[in-house]
Amino acid sequence: MTDTPVEVRSGTARSNGSAFAERGLRATVAELVERVKALYRADGIPWVIGYSGGKDSTATLQVIWKALQELPPEDRTKQVHVITNDTFVENPTVAAWVHRSHDAMRIAAADQGLPVSTHVLSPDVNETFWVNLIGRGYPAPNRRFRWCTERMKINPTTRFIRSVVKDNGEAIIVLGARRAESAARAARIDKWDEQSVRQNLSPHNDLASALVYRPIVDWTDDDVWLYLMQVANPWGFDNKQLLTMYRTASPDAECPVVMDTSTPSCGSSRFGCWTCTVVEKDKSMSAMIQNDAEKEWMQPLLDIRDQLADASDGRNRRDFRRLNGRVSLFNGQHVPGPYTQDGRAHWLRLVLEAQTWVRANGPDDVREIELINLDELHLIRHIWVSEKHEHEDLLPTIYKEATGDPFPGQTKYDDQFPFDTEDLAELRELSRSDLQYELLRELVSVEHSHRVAARRSGIWGDIDTAFNRSGFSSADEAIDLVRALTRGRQSVGAGLPVDFGTTLTEVIEGGPADEST
């Protein structure tokens, strides 16, 4: 390690306020390594290091790794867990880098006799992006409805840390958070530091019995890159390739390992989910495609993301009801609900077609890529048929048309359901509206499910739910009814008289009923 100046320019790197300004890189890092060693030996609490594969978490892990290397074997008494979130929709280039780095870490830790174990954490299949968006119909996430973060990132991380706490009583979480990332991040770190219970350790705001340590909290962007370029990666990866990956992307910060809802969204950072719609544009993937011909295969993924982010297009594919069947208003304006059956089928087709195209036209290392996995597909099929009563069972047909291969599952989801696809098509033809068809289809499904059940308790509630959901002649009628009921509640609340002899048509239209209705 030397103190020779190295000019590194990446992202929004600052040129002043360096943590190395007073004593230089070598002395500063050596002092930090000594602090890490002392903290490690101070107790028997295991460490959990958040590693995203980006520059900050890489620098943090290198410092910890160096400290472990310098400790005598008899002092390496407690486990260091390296954790990474894999949401199944990570930027494929970054995801591949992270998985390779985990492999390298396992080999290096074993060879060097270090108590380091690696863990790739994933959401339960019930909480993945596609199961919620394509299966349940959740609209694409936005700043006001960021439903993805907790399910896909916070929950897997929390489950792992709680398991460590359960086995050991406490855990120390090591993060690459830095004040220089943003003013908001600096303010949060200062607030956490005020609550420090031990030197360099502060309590986690959500996880009891967990303490947080931020070794490089005062480093600038330039400090991080200077360190990574000057100090060899101890698990055998080339940090210059990491710098190259950053250079091909936009100059924002990396996507951190998300620990709580105060962590900035991946949508405003360099590396995150390729499906992220929290911001208007995915600058990182766009830049990768533009700057590197070998990344052009990601264009179909970017096209899907952009279509998901198109608010007007998404609104046209959404139901007028919420998941619970109710119609919602906000300030008198109708709020659309989840994606419709046609909308969900559309997104599934796009994803499967993109996966098929990438496998056929992408480089060798993505020929087996899974944009959506079989566990997700099986659960989506279950949700469509069993929970949404969509007995057309569209998923196997869409899969065959998009991939050219038969769906690897049972041919018919429910062999005992009395109507087949042609019967349902005839029922749709005979129905006066889509809503009437949905109502009749759900009523048949409810009767079937209760007929094969051991007990028929609850059937009347399910029938009532079906009528509440679809017992209208049109979406406009349902929306107008909710507006009328809202006005009625407001009138009662304001103490205004209500004419109980007024007809529903008069209430909805705001005038006398037409004699022909």
mmCIF file with all atom_site columns, N, CA, C and O in Angstrom, residues 427-456:
data_model
loop_
_atom_site.group_PDB
_atom_site.id
_atom_site.type_symbol
_atom_site.label_atom_id
_atom_site.label_alt_id
_atom_site.label_comp_id
_atom_site.label_asym_id
_atom_site.label_entity_id
_atom_site.label_seq_id
_atom_site.pdbx_PDB_ins_code
_atom_site.Cartn_x
_atom_site.Cartn_y
_atom_site.Cartn_z
_atom_site.occupancy
_atom_site.B_iso_or_equiv
_atom_site.pdbx_formal_charge
_atom_site.auth_seq_id
_atom_site.auth_comp_id
_atom_site.auth_asym_id
_atom_site.auth_atom_id
_atom_site.pdbx_PDB_model_num
ATOM 1   N N  . LEU A 1 427 ? -70.054 -18.699 -22.221 1.00 0.00 ? 427 LEU A N  1
ATOM 2   C CA . LEU A 1 427 ? -70.650 -17.902 -21.152 1.00 0.00 ? 427 LEU A CA 1
ATOM 3   C C  . LEU A 1 427 ? -70.358 -16.418 -21.360 1.00 0.00 ? 427 LEU A C  1
ATOM 4   O O  . LEU A 1 427 ? -71.239 -15.565 -21.149 1.00 0.00 ? 427 LEU A O  1
ATOM 5   N N  . ARG A 1 428 ? -69.138 -16.098 -21.766 1.00 0.00 ? 428 ARG A N  1
ATOM 6   C CA . ARG A 1 428 ? -68.795 -14.692 -22.036 1.00 0.00 ? 428 ARG A CA 1
ATOM 7   C C  . ARG A 1 428 ? -69.661 -14.135 -23.161 1.00 0.00 ? 428 ARG A C  1
ATOM 8   O O  . ARG A 1 428 ? -70.123 -12.996 -23.109 1.00 0.00 ? 428 ARG A O  1
ATOM 9   N N  . GLU A 1 429 ? -69.872 -14.944 -24.208 1.00 0.00 ? 429 GLU A N  1
ATOM 10  C CA . GLU A 1 429 ? -70.690 -14.503 -25.349 1.00 0.00 ? 429 GLU A CA 1
ATOM 11  C C  . GLU A 1 429 ? -72.125 -14.209 -24.924 1.00 0.00 ? 429 GLU A C  1
ATOM 12  O O  . GLU A 1 429 ? -72.757 -13.289 -25.421 1.00 0.00 ? 429 GLU A O  1
ATOM 13  N N  . LEU A 1 430 ? -72.644 -15.020 -24.013 1.00 0.00 ? 430 LEU A N  1
ATOM 14  C CA . LEU A 1 430 ? -74.029 -14.879 -23.593 1.00 0.00 ? 430 LEU A CA 1
ATOM 15  C C  . LEU A 1 430 ? -74.220 -13.757 -22.574 1.00 0.00 ? 430 LEU A C  1
ATOM 16  O O  . LEU A 1 430 ? -75.347 -13.293 -22.377 1.00 0.00 ? 430 LEU A O  1
ATOM 17  N N  . SER A 1 431 ? -73.127 -13.326 -21.943 1.00 0.00 ? 431 SER A N  1
ATOM 18  C CA . SER A 1 431 ? -73.221 -12.278 -20.920 1.00 0.00 ? 431 SER A CA 1
ATOM 19  C C  . SER A 1 431 ? -73.433 -10.914 -21.562 1.00 0.00 ? 431 SER A C  1
ATOM 20  O O  . SER A 1 431 ? -72.915 -10.629 -22.649 1.00 0.00 ? 431 SER A O  1
ATOM 21  N N  . ARG A 1 432 ? -74.190 -10.054 -20.890 1.00 0.00 ? 432 ARG A N  1
ATOM 22  C CA . ARG A 1 432 ? -74.490 -8.724  -21.438 1.00 0.00 ? 432 ARG A CA 1
ATOM 23  C C  . ARG A 1 432 ? -73.322 -7.753  -21.267 1.00 0.00 ? 432 ARG A C  1
ATOM 24  O O  . ARG A 1 432 ? -73.274 -6.721  -21.922 1.00 0.00 ? 432 ARG A O  1
ATOM 25  N N  . SER A 1 433 ? -72.392 -8.063  -20.342 1.00 0.00 ? 433 SER A N  1
ATOM 26  C CA . SER A 1 433 ? -71.245 -7.180  -20.114 1.00 0.00 ? 433 SER A CA 1
ATOM 27  C C  . SER A 1 433 ? -70.109 -7.990  -19.507 1.00 0.00 ? 433 SER A C  1
ATOM 28  O O  . SER A 1 433 ? -70.313 -9.119  -19.045 1.00 0.00 ? 433 SER A O  1
ATOM 29  N N  . ASP A 1 434 ? -68.935 -7.388  -19.507 1.00 0.00 ? 434 ASP A N  1
ATOM 30  C CA . ASP A 1 434 ? -67.783 -8.057  -18.881 1.00 0.00 ? 434 ASP A CA 1
ATOM 31  C C  . ASP A 1 434 ? -68.035 -8.284  -17.396 1.00 0.00 ? 434 ASP A C  1
ATOM 32  O O  . ASP A 1 434 ? -67.643 -9.314  -16.828 1.00 0.00 ? 434 ASP A O  1
ATOM 33  N N  . LEU A 1 435 ? -68.673 -7.308  -16.735 1.00 0.00 ? 435 LEU A N  1
ATOM 34  C CA . LEU A 1 435 ? -68.930 -7.447  -15.305 1.00 0.00 ? 435 LEU A CA 1
ATOM 35  C C  . LEU A 1 435 ? -69.896 -8.591  -15.032 1.00 0.00 ? 435 LEU A C  1
ATOM 36  O O  . LEU A 1 435 ? -69.725 -9.344  -14.069 1.00 0.00 ? 435 LEU A O  1
ATOM 37  N N  . GLN A 1 436 ? -70.915 -8.730  -15.885 1.00 0.00 ? 436 GLN A N  1
ATOM 38  C CA . GLN A 1 436 ? -71.835 -9.848  -15.682 1.00 0.00 ? 436 GLN A CA 1
ATOM 39  C C  . GLN A 1 436 ? -71.114 -11.179 -15.864 1.00 0.00 ? 436 GLN A C  1
ATOM 40  O O  . GLN A 1 436 ? -71.345 -12.135 -15.113 1.00 0.00 ? 436 GLN A O  1
ATOM 41  N N  . TYR A 1 437 ? -70.239 -11.245 -16.852 1.00 0.00 ? 437 TYR A N  1
ATOM 42  C CA . TYR A 1 437 ? -69.461 -12.471 -17.054 1.00 0.00 ? 437 TYR A CA 1
ATOM 43  C C  . TYR A 1 437 ? -68.596 -12.774 -15.838 1.00 0.00 ? 437 TYR A C  1
ATOM 44  O O  . TYR A 1 437 ? -68.538 -13.912 -15.355 1.00 0.00 ? 437 TYR A O  1
ATOM 45  N N  . GLU A 1 438 ? -67.920 -11.754 -15.307 1.00 0.00 ? 438 GLU A N  1
ATOM 46  C CA . GLU A 1 438 ? -67.070 -11.966 -14.134 1.00 0.00 ? 438 GLU A CA 1
ATOM 47  C C  . GLU A 1 438 ? -67.897 -12.446 -12.942 1.00 0.00 ? 438 GLU A C  1
ATOM 48  O O  . GLU A 1 438 ? -67.461 -13.308 -12.175 1.00 0.00 ? 438 GLU A O  1
ATOM 49  N N  . LEU A 1 439 ? -69.094 -11.880 -12.788 1.00 0.00 ? 439 LEU A N  1
ATOM 50  C CA . LEU A 1 439 ? -69.955 -12.284 -11.685 1.00 0.00 ? 439 LEU A CA 1
ATOM 51  C C  . LEU A 1 439 ? -70.376 -13.744 -11.829 1.00 0.00 ? 439 LEU A C  1
ATOM 52  O O  . LEU A 1 439 ? -70.257 -14.529 -10.875 1.00 0.00 ? 439 LEU A O  1
ATOM 53  N N  . LEU A 1 440 ? -70.837 -14.124 -13.022 1.00 0.00 ? 440 LEU A N  1
ATOM 54  C CA . LEU A 1 440 ? -71.283 -15.499 -13.238 1.00 0.00 ? 440 LEU A CA 1
ATOM 55  C C  . LEU A 1 440 ? -70.123 -16.483 -13.085 1.00 0.00 ? 440 LEU A C  1
ATOM 56  O O  . LEU A 1 440 ? -70.278 -17.552 -12.485 1.00 0.00 ? 440 LEU A O  1
ATOM 57  N N  . ARG A 1 441 ? -68.957 -16.107 -13.616 1.00 0.00 ? 441 ARG A N  1
ATOM 58  C CA . ARG A 1 441 ? -67.791 -16.974 -13.507 1.00 0.00 ? 441 ARG A CA 1
ATOM 59  C C  . ARG A 1 441 ? -67.394 -17.163 -12.040 1.00 0.00 ? 441 ARG A C  1
ATOM 60  O O  . ARG A 1 441 ? -67.081 -18.277 -11.599 1.00 0.00 ? 441 ARG A O  1
ATOM 61  N N  . GLU A 1 442 ? -67.436 -16.097 -11.244 1.00 0.00 ? 442 GLU A N  1
ATOM 62  C CA . GLU A 1 442 ? -67.072 -16.201 -9.841  1.00 0.00 ? 442 GLU A CA 1
ATOM 63  C C  . GLU A 1 442 ? -68.097 -17.018 -9.060  1.00 0.00 ? 442 GLU A C  1
ATOM 64  O O  . GLU A 1 442 ? -67.728 -17.800 -8.179  1.00 0.00 ? 442 GLU A O  1
ATOM 65  N N  . LEU A 1 443 ? -69.375 -16.870 -9.400  1.00 0.00 ? 443 LEU A N  1
ATOM 66  C CA . LEU A 1 443 ? -70.405 -17.638 -8.707  1.00 0.00 ? 443 LEU A CA 1
ATOM 67  C C  . LEU A 1 443 ? -70.242 -19.130 -8.966  1.00 0.00 ? 443 LEU A C  1
ATOM 68  O O  . LEU A 1 443 ? -70.375 -19.953 -8.044  1.00 0.00 ? 443 LEU A O  1
ATOM 69  N N  . VAL A 1 444 ? -69.935 -19.492 -10.208 1.00 0.00 ? 444 VAL A N  1
ATOM 70  C CA . VAL A 1 444 ? -69.691 -20.904 -10.525 1.00 0.00 ? 444 VAL A CA 1
ATOM 71  C C  . VAL A 1 444 ? -68.470 -21.402 -9.770  1.00 0.00 ? 444 VAL A C  1
ATOM 72  O O  . VAL A 1 444 ? -68.455 -22.508 -9.217  1.00 0.00 ? 444 VAL A O  1
ATOM 73  N N  . SER A 1 445 ? -67.414 -20.572 -9.701  1.00 0.00 ? 445 SER A N  1
ATOM 74  C CA . SER A 1 445 ? -66.187 -20.956 -9.008  1.00 0.00 ? 445 SER A CA 1
ATOM 75  C C  . SER A 1 445 ? -66.430 -21.133 -7.507  1.00 0.00 ? 445 SER A C  1
ATOM 76  O O  . SER A 1 445 ? -65.930 -22.072 -6.886  1.00 0.00 ? 445 SER A O  1
ATOM 77  N N  . VAL A 1 446 ? -67.211 -20.218 -6.916  1.00 0.00 ? 446 VAL A N  1
ATOM 78  C CA . VAL A 1 446 ? -67.521 -20.311 -5.493  1.00 0.00 ? 446 VAL A CA 1
ATOM 79  C C  . VAL A 1 446 ? -68.288 -21.595 -5.201  1.00 0.00 ? 446 VAL A C  1
ATOM 80  O O  . VAL A 1 446 ? -67.978 -22.332 -4.249  1.00 0.00 ? 446 VAL A O  1
ATOM 81  N N  . GLU A 1 447 ? -69.304 -21.875 -6.017  1.00 0.00 ? 447 GLU A N  1
ATOM 82  C CA . GLU A 1 447 ? -70.083 -23.097 -5.819  1.00 0.00 ? 447 GLU A CA 1
ATOM 83  C C  . GLU A 1 447 ? -69.199 -24.335 -5.950  1.00 0.00 ? 447 GLU A C  1
ATOM 84  O O  . GLU A 1 447 ? -69.290 -25.278 -5.150  1.00 0.00 ? 447 GLU A O  1
ATOM 85  N N  . HIS A 1 448 ? -68.307 -24.326 -6.945  1.00 0.00 ? 448 HIS A N  1
ATOM 86  C CA . HIS A 1 448 ? -67.421 -25.474 -7.147  1.00 0.00 ? 448 HIS A CA 1
ATOM 87  C C  . HIS A 1 448 ? -66.490 -25.660 -5.949  1.00 0.00 ? 448 HIS A C  1
ATOM 88  O O  . HIS A 1 448 ? -66.322 -26.779 -5.454  1.00 0.00 ? 448 HIS A O  1
ATOM 89  N N  . SER A 1 449 ? -65.883 -24.580 -5.480  1.00 0.00 ? 449 SER A N  1
ATOM 90  C CA . SER A 1 449 ? -64.926 -24.696 -4.380  1.00 0.00 ? 449 SER A CA 1
ATOM 91  C C  . SER A 1 449 ? -65.602 -25.182 -3.107  1.00 0.00 ? 449 SER A C  1
ATOM 92  O O  . SER A 1 449 ? -65.024 -25.954 -2.338  1.00 0.00 ? 449 SER A O  1
ATOM 93  N N  . HIS A 1 450 ? -66.833 -24.759 -2.868  1.00 0.00 ? 450 HIS A N  1
ATOM 94  C CA . HIS A 1 450 ? -67.539 -25.208 -1.663  1.00 0.00 ? 450 HIS A CA 1
ATOM 95  C C  . HIS A 1 450 ? -68.093 -26.613 -1.831  1.00 0.00 ? 450 HIS A C  1
ATOM 96  O O  . HIS A 1 450 ? -68.240 -27.352 -0.860  1.00 0.00 ? 450 HIS A O  1
ATOM 97  N N  . ARG A 1 451 ? -68.396 -26.991 -3.070  1.00 0.00 ? 451 ARG A N  1
ATOM 98  C CA . ARG A 1 451 ? -68.928 -28.342 -3.305  1.00 0.00 ? 451 ARG A CA 1
ATOM 99  C C  . ARG A 1 451 ? -67.880 -29.395 -2.988  1.00 0.00 ? 451 ARG A C  1
ATOM 100 O O  . ARG A 1 451 ? -68.197 -30.460 -2.458  1.00 0.00 ? 451 ARG A O  1
ATOM 101 N N  . VAL A 1 452 ? -66.611 -29.106 -3.310  1.00 0.00 ? 452 VAL A N  1
ATOM 102 C CA . VAL A 1 452 ? -65.553 -30.090 -3.080  1.00 0.00 ? 452 VAL A CA 1
ATOM 103 C C  . VAL A 1 452 ? -64.935 -29.953 -1.696  1.00 0.00 ? 452 VAL A C  1
ATOM 104 O O  . VAL A 1 452 ? -64.088 -30.758 -1.318  1.00 0.00 ? 452 VAL A O  1
ATOM 105 N N  . ALA A 1 453 ? -65.356 -28.933 -0.943  1.00 0.00 ? 453 ALA A N  1
ATOM 106 C CA . ALA A 1 453 ? -64.812 -28.737 0.405   1.00 0.00 ? 453 ALA A CA 1
ATOM 107 C C  . ALA A 1 453 ? -65.533 -29.641 1.392   1.00 0.00 ? 453 ALA A C  1
ATOM 108 O O  . ALA A 1 453 ? -66.663 -30.077 1.171   1.00 0.00 ? 453 ALA A O  1
ATOM 109 N N  . ALA A 1 454 ? -64.876 -29.920 2.513   1.00 0.00 ? 454 ALA A N  1
ATOM 110 C CA . ALA A 1 454 ? -65.474 -30.776 3.537   1.00 0.00 ? 454 ALA A CA 1
ATOM 111 C C  . ALA A 1 454 ? -66.680 -30.098 4.171   1.00 0.00 ? 454 ALA A C  1
ATOM 112 O O  . ALA A 1 454 ? -67.664 -30.754 4.512   1.00 0.00 ? 454 ALA A O  1
ATOM 113 N N  . ARG A 1 455 ? -66.619 -28.771 4.320   1.00 0.00 ? 455 ARG A N  1
ATOM 114 C CA . ARG A 1 455 ? -67.737 -28.019 4.895   1.00 0.00 ? 455 ARG A CA 1
ATOM 115 C C  . ARG A 1 455 ? -68.080 -26.862 3.966   1.00 0.00 ? 455 ARG A C  1
ATOM 116 O O  . ARG A 1 455 ? -67.210 -26.317 3.300   1.00 0.00 ? 455 ARG A O  1
ATOM 117 N N  . ARG A 1 456 ? -69.347 -26.494 3.924   1.00 0.00 ? 456 ARG A N  1
ATOM 118 C CA . ARG A 1 456 ? -69.786 -25.413 3.044   1.00 0.00 ? 456 ARG A CA 1
ATOM 119 C C  . ARG A 1 456 ? -69.976 -24.098 3.790   1.00 0.00 ? 456 ARG A C  1
ATOM 120 O O  . ARG A 1 456 ? -70.577 -23.160 3.264   1.00 0.00 ? 456 ARG A O  1
#
